[in-house]
Backbone as numpy.savetxt, mean C-alpha at the origin, in Angstrom:
# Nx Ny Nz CAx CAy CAz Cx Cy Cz
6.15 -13.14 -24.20 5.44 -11.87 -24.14 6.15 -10.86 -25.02
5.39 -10.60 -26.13 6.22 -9.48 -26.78 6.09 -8.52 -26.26
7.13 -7.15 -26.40 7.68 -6.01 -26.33 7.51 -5.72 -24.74
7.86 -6.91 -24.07 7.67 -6.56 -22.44 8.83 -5.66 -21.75
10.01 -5.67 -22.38 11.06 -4.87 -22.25 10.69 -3.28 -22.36
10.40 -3.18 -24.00 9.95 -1.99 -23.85 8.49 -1.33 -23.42
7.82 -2.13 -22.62 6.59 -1.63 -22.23 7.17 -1.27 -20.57
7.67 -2.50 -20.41 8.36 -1.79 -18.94 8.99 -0.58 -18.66
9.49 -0.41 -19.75 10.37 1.18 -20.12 9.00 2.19 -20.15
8.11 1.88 -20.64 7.13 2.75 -20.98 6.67 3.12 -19.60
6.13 2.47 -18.90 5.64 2.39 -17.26 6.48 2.78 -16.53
7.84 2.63 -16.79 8.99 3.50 -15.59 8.83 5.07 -16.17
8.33 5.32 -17.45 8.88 6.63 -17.90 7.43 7.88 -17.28
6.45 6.55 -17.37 5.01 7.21 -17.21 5.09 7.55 -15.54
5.43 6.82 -14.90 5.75 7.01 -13.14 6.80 8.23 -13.21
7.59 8.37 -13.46 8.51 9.59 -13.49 8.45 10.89 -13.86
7.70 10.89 -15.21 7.18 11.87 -15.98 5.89 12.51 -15.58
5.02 11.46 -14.55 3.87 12.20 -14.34 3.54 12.89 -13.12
2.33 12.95 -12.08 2.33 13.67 -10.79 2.56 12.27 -10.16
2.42 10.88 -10.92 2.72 9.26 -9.85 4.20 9.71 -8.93
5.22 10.14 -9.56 6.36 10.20 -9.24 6.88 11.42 -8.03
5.68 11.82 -7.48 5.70 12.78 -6.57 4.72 12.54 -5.44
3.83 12.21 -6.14 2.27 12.34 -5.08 2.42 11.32 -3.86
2.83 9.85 -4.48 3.00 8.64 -3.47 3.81 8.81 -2.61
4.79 9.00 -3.29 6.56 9.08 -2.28 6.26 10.27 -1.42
5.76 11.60 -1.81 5.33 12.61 -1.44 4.24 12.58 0.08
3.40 11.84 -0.41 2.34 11.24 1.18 3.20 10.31 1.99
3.92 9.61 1.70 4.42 8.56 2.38 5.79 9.17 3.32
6.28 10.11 2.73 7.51 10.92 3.70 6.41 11.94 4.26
5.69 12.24 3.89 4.90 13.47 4.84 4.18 12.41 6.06
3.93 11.27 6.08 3.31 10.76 6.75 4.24 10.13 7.37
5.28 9.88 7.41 6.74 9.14 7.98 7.34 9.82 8.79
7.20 11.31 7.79 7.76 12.53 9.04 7.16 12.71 10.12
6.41 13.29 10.13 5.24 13.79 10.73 4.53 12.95 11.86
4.48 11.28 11.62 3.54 10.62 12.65 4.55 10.27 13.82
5.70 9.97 13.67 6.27 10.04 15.40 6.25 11.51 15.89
6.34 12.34 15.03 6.38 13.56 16.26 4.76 14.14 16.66
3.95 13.50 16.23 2.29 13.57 16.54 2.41 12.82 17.41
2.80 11.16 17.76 2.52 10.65 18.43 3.75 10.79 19.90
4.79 10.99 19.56 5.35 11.64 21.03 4.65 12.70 21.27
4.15 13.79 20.87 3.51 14.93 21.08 1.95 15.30 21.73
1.41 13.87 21.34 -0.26 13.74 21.63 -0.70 14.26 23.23
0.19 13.89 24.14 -0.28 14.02 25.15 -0.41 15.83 25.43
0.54 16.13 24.95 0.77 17.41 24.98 -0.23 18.90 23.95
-0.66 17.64 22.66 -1.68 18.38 22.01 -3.02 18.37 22.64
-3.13 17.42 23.23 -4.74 16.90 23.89 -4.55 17.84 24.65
-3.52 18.12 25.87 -3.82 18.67 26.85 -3.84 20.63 26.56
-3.62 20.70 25.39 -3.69 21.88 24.97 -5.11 22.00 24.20
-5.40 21.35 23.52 -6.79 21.46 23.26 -8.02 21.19 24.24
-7.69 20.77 25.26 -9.08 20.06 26.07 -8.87 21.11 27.48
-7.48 21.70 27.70 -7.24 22.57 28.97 -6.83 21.27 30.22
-6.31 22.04 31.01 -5.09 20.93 32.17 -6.63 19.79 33.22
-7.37 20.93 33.36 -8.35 19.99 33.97 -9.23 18.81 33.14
-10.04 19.05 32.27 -10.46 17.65 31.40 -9.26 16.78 30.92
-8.24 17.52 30.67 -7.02 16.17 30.11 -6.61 15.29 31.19
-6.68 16.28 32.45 -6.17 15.16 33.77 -6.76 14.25 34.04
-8.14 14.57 33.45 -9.21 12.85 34.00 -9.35 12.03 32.98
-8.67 11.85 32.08 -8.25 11.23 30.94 -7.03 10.44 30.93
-7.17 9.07 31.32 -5.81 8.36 31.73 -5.15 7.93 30.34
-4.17 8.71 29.56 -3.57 8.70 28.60 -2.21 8.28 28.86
-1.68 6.80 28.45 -0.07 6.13 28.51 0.61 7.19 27.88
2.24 7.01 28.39 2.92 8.29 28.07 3.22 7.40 26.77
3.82 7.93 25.67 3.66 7.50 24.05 5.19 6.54 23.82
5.27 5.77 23.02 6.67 5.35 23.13 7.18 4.91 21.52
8.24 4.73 21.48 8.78 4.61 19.84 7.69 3.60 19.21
7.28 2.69 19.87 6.59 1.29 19.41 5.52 1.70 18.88
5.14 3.10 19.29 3.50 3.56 19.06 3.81 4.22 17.52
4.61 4.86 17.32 5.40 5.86 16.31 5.18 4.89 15.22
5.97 3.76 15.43 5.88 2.48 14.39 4.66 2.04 14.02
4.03 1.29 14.88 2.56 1.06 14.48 1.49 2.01 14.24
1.79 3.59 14.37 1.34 4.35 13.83 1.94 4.62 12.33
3.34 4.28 11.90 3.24 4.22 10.41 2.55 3.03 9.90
2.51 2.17 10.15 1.73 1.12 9.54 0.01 1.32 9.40
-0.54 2.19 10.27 -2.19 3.01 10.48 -1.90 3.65 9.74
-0.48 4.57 9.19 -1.02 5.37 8.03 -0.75 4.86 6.88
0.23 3.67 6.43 -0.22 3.39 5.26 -1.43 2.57 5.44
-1.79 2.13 6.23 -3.46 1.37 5.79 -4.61 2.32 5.87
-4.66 3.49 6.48 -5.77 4.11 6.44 -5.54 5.32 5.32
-4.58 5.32 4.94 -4.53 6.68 3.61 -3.45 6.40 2.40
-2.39 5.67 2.56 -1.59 5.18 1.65 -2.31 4.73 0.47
-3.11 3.78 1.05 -4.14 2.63 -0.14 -4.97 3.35 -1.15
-5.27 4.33 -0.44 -6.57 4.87 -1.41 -5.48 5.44 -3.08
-4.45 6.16 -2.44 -3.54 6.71 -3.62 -3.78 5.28 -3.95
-2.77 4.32 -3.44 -2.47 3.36 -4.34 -3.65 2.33 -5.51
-4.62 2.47 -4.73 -5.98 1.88 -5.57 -6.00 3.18 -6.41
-6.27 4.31 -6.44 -6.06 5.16 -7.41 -5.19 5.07 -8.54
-4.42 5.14 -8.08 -3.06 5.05 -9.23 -3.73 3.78 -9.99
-3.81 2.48 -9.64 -3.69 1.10 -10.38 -5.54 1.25 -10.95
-6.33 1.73 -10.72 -7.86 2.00 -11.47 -7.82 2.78 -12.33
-6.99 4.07 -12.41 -7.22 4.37 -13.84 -6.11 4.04 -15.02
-4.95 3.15 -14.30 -3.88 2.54 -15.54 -4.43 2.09 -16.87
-5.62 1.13 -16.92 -5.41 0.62 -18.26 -7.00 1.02 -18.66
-7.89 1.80 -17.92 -9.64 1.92 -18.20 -8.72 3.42 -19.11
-8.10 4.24 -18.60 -7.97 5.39 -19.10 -6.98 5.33 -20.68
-6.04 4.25 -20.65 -5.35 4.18 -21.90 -6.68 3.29 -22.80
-7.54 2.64 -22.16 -8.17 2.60 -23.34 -9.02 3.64 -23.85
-9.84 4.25 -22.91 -11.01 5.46 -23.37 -9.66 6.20 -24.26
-8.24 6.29 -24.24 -7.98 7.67 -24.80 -7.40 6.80 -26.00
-7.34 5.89 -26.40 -7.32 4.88 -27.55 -5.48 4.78 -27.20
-4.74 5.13 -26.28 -3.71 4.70 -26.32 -3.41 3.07 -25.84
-3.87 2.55 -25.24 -4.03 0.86 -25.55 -3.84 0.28 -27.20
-4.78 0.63 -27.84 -5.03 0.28 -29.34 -3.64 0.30 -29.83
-3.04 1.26 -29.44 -1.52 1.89 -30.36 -0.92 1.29 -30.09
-0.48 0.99 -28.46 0.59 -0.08 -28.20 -0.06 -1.12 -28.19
-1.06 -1.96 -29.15 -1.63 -3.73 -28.87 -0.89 -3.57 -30.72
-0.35 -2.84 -30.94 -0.53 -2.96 -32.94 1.21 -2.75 -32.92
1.98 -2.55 -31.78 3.25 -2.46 -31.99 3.87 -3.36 -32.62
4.23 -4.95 -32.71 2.90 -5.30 -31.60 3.07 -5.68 -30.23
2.59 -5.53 -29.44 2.56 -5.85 -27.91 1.52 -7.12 -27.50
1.54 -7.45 -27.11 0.52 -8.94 -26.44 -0.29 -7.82 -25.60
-1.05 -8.31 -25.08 -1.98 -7.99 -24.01 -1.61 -8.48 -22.73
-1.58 -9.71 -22.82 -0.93 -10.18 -21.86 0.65 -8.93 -20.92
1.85 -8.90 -22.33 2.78 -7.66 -21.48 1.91 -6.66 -21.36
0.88 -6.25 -21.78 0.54 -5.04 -21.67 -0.09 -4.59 -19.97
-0.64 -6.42 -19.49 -1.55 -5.94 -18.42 -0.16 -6.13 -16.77
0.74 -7.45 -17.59 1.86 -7.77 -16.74 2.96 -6.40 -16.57
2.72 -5.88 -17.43 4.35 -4.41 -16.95 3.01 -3.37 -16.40
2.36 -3.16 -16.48 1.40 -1.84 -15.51 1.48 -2.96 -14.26
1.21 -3.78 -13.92 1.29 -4.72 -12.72 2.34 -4.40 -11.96
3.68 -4.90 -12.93 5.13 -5.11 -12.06 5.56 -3.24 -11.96
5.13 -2.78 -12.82 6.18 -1.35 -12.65 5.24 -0.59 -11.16
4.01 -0.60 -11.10 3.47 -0.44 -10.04 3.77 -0.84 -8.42
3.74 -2.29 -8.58 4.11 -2.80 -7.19 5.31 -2.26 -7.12
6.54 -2.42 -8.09 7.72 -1.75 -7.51 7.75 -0.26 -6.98
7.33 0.31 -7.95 7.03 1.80 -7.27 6.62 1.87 -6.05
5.84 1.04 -5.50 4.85 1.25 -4.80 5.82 0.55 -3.36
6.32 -0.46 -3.80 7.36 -1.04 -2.69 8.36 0.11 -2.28
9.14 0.71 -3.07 10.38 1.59 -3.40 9.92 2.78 -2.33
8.48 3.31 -3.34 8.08 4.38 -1.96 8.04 4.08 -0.32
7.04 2.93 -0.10 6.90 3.00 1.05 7.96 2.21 1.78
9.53 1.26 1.89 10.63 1.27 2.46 10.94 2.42 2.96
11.21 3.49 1.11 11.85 5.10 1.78 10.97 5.73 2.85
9.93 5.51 2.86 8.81 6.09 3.53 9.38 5.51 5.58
9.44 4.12 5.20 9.49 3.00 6.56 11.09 3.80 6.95
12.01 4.04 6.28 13.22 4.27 6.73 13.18 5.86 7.41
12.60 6.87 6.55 12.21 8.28 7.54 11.44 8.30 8.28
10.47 7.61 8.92 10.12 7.06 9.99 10.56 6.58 11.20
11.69 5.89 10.64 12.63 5.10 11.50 13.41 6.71 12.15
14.07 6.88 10.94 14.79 7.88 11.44 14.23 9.13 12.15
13.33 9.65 11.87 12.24 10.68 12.92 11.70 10.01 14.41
11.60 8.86 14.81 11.76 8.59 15.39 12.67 8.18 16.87
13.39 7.87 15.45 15.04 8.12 16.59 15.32 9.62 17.16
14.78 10.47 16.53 15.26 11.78 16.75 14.06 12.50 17.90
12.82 12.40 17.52 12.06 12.34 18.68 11.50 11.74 20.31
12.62 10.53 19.84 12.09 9.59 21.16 14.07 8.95 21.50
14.89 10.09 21.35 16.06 10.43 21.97 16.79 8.93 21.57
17.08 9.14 20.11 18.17 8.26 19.92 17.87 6.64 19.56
18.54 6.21 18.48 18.45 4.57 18.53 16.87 4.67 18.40
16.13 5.44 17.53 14.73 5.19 17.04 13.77 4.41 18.41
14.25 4.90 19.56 13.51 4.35 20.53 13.56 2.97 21.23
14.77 2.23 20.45 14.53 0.68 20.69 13.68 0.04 18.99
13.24 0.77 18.64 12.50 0.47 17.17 13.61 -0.07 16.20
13.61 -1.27 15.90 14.57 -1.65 14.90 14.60 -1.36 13.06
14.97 -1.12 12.55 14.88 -0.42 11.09 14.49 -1.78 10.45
15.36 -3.08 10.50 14.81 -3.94 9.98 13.36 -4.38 10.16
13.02 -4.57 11.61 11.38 -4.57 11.62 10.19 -3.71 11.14
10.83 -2.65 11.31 10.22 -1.69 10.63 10.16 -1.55 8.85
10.94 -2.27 8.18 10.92 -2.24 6.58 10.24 -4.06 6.87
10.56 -4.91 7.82 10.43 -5.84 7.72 8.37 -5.76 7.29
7.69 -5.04 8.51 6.57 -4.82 8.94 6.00 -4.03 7.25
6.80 -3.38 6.90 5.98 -2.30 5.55 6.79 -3.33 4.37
7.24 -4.52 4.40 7.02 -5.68 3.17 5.94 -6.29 3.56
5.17 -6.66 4.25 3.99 -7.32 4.68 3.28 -6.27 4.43
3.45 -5.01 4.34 1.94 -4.02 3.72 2.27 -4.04 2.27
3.54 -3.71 1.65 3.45 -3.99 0.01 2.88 -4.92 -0.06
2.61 -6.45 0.86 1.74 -7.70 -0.50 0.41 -7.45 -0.17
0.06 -6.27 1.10 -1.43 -6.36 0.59 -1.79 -5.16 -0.59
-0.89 -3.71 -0.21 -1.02 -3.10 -1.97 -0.75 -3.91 -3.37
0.22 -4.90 -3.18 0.02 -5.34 -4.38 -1.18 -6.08 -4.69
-2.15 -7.21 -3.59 -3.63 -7.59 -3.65 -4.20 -6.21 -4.29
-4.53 -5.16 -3.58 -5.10 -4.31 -3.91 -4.64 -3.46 -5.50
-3.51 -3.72 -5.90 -3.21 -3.31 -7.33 -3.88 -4.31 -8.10
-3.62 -5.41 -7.81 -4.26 -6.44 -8.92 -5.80 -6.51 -9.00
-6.46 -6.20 -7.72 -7.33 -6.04 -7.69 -8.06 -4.83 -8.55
-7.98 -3.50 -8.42 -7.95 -3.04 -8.73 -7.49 -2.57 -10.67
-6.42 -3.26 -10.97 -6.05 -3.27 -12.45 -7.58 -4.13 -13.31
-7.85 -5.55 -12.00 -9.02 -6.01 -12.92 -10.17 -5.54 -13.39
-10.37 -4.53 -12.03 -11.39 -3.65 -12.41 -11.16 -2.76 -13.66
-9.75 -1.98 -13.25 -10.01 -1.35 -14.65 -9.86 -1.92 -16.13
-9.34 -3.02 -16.15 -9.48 -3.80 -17.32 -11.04 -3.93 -17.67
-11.90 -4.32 -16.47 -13.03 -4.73 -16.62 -14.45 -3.76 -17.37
-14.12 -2.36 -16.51 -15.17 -1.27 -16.30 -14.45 0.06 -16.83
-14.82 0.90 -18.50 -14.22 2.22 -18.68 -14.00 2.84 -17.65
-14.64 3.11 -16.87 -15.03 4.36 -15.13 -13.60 3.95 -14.59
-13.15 5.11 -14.37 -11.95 5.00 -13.60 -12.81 4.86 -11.89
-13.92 5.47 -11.89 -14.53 5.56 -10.49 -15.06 4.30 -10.28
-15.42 3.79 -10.80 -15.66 2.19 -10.70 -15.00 1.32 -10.39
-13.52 1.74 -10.84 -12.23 0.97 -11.00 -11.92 1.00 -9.39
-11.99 2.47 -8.92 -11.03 2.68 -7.55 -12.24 2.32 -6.59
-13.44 2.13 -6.78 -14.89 2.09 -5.71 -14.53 0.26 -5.55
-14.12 -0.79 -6.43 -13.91 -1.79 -6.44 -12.38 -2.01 -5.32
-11.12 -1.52 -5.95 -10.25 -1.44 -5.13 -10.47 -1.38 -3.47
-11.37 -0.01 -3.44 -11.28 0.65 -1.96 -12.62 -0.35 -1.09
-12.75 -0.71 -1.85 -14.57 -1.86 -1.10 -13.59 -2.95 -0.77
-12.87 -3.67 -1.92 -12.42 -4.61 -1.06 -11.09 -4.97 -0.09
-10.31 -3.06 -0.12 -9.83 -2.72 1.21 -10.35 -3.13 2.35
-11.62 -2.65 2.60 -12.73 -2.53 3.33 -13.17 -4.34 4.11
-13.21 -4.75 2.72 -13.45 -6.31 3.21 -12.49 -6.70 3.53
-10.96 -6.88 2.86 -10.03 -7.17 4.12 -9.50 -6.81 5.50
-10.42 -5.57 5.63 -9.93 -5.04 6.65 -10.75 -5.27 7.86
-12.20 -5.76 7.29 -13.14 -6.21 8.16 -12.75 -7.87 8.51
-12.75 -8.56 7.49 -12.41 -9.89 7.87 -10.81 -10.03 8.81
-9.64 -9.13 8.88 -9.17 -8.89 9.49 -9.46 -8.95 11.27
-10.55 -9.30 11.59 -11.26 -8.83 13.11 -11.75 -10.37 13.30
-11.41 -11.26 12.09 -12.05 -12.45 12.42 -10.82 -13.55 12.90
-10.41 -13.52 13.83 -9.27 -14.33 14.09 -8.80 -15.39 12.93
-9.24 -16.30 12.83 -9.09 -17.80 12.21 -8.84 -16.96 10.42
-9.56 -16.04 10.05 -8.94 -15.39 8.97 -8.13 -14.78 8.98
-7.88 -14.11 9.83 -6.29 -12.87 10.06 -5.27 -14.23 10.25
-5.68 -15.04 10.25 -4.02 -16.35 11.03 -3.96 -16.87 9.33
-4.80 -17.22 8.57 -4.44 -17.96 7.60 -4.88 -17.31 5.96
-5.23 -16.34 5.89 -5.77 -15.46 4.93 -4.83 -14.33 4.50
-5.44 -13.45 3.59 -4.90 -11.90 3.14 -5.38 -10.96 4.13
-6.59 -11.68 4.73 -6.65 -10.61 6.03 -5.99 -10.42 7.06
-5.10 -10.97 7.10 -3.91 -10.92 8.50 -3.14 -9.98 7.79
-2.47 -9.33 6.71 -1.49 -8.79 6.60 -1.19 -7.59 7.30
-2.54 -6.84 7.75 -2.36 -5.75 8.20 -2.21 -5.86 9.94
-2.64 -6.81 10.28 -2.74 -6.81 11.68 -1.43 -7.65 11.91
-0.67 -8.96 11.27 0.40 -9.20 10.71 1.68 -7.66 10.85
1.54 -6.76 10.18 2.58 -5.89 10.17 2.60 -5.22 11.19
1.10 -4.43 11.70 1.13 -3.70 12.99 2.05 -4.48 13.97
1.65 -6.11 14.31 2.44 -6.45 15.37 4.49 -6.70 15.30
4.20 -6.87 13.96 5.84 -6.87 13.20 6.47 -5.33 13.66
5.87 -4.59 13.04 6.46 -2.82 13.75 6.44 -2.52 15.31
5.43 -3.01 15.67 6.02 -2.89 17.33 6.50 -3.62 18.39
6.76 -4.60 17.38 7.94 -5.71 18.42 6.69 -6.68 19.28
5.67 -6.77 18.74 4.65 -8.25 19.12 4.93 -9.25 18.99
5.28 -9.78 20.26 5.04 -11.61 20.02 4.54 -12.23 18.71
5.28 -12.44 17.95 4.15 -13.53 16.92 4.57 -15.28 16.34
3.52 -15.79 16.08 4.10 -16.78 15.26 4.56 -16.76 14.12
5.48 -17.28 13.88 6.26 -17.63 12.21 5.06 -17.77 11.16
3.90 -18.71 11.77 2.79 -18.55 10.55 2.01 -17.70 10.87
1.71 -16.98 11.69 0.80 -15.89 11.70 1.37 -14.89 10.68
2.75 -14.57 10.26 3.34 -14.07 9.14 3.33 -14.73 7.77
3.52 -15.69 8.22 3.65 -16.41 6.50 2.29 -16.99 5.85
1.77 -17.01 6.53 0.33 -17.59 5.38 -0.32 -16.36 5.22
-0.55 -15.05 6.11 -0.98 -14.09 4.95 -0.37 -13.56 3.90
1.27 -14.09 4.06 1.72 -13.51 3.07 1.51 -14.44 2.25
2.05 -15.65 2.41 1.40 -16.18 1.06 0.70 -16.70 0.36
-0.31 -16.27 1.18 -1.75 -16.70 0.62 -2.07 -14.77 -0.37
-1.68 -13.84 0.63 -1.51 -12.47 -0.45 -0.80 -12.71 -1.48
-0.09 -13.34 -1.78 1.20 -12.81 -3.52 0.09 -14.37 -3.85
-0.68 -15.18 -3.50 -0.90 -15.97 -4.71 -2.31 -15.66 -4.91
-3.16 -14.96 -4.46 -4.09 -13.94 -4.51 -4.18 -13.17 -5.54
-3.13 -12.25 -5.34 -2.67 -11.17 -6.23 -2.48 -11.63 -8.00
-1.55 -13.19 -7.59 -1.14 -13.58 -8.88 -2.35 -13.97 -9.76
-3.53 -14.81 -8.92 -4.55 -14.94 -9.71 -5.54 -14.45 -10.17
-5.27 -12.73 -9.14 -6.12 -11.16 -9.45 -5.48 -11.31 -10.88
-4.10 -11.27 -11.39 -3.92 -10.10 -12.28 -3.86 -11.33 -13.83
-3.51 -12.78 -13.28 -3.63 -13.70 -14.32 -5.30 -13.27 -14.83
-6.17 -13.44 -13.91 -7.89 -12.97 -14.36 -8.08 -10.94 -15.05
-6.73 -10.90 -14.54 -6.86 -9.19 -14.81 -6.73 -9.55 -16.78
-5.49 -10.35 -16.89 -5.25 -10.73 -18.38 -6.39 -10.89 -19.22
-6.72 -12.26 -18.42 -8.25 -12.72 -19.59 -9.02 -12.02 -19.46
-9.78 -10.89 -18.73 -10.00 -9.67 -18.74 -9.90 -8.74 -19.79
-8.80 -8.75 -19.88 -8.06 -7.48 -21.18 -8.27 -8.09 -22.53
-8.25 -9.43 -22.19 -7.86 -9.74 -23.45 -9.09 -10.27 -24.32
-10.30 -10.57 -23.37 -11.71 -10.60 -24.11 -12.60 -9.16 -24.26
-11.35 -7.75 -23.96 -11.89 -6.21 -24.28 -12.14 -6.10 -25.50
-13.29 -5.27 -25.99 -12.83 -4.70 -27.24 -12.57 -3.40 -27.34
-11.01 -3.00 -27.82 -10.76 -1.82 -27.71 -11.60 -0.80 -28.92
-11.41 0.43 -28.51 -12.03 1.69 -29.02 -10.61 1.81 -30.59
């Protein structure tokens, strides 16, 4: 792959230099912070919004670290993704409409590095954020639910948000094909976020959540709150996700590479 070195350089400089290098990491600590002390707090917001009598006939469990956890894992699946299908739909539809593709395919660059470093510099970003994200979590936790993150272990908890990076990375590759595929950056992210949607529905189908990409999410929820699971109820969505992904972004290639640029 020619100039994959320096295209990788190019993609670390573009994440740093732009609003990528704020916005992700940025939602992911606001949402890390913020959701254990919502969820120790709930009982106490409800009963302030609804008044002492309707909240009392409302049999609400008192909240516990475990909930804190699997409430970070609800927020990267219900709002994390959309950034992240964002970010990876307009990577390569937008360098072509603005003819910067053309410039770096004449360096010369392959197509091939061109579609493989927007791939890898992404998922890493995208991993990097949400750990830091899984670790202030951890730690807000501990601090709201009095110490030792509640019984919540830090490793399960980064353990639980590596099983959500391989479904963002499905959803990056997914998503990159689109934009290889379709100028529309809105096209790009309507493809991404639809087939969020379908994994998240087939997710509800047992026999797919045990051996599919649709388990990853229901996979991590039970990883973050200390659920019973099997060894393969973890491992075949994962790796049936990274070889998914691999053959999203191998098709993302031949994709790019039967484009004709502007």
């Amino acid at each position: 792959m020619n100039a994959m070195i320096p295209l990788l350089a190019l993609r670390t400089q573009e994440v740093v230099r732009t609003w990528r290098v704020w916005v992700l990491p940025g939602v992911l600590v606001f949402l890390a912070a913020t959701g254990p002390v919502i969820t120790r707090f709930t009982k106490e917001i409800l009963a302030g919004a609804l008044g002492g009598g309707e909240f009392g006939a409302i049999p609400i469990p008192d909240p516990t670290a475990a909930d804190a956890a699997g409430r970070w894992i609800t927020d990267l699946s219900q709002l994390a993704v959309f950034v992240v299908v964002v970010m990876a739909a307009g990577a390569i539809s937008s360098e072509v409409r603005s003819g910067v593709a053309s410039l770096l395919l004449v360096k010369p660059a392959s197509r091939v590095a061109y579609v493989v470093s927007h791939a890898v510099v992404l998922m890493l970003f995208v991993a990097v954020a949400a750990l830091l994200g899984a670790t202030v979590s951890w730690a807000v936790t501990g601090l709201v639910f009095d110490g030792a993150a509640g019984g919540v272990e830090l490793v399960a908890l980064l353990g639980a948000t590596g099983v959500w990076v391989v479904l963002a990375a499905v959803l990056i590759a997914i998503s990159l094909l689109a934009s290889a595929a379709f100028d529309g950056m809105a096209a790009a992210a309507g493809i991404g976020i639809g087939a969020f949607f379908l994994l998240s529905l087939a997710g509800m189908a047992p026999r797919l959540a045990e051996f599919t990409p649709a388990g990853l999410i229901p996979a991590a929820s039970a990883i973050a709150t200390g659920a019973s699971l099997n060894a393969a109820t973890i491992w075949w969505p994962v790796a049936t996700g990274l070889v998914l992904a691999a053959l999203l972004l191998a098709t993302a290639v031949i994709t790019f590479q039967r484009k004709e640029l502007r």
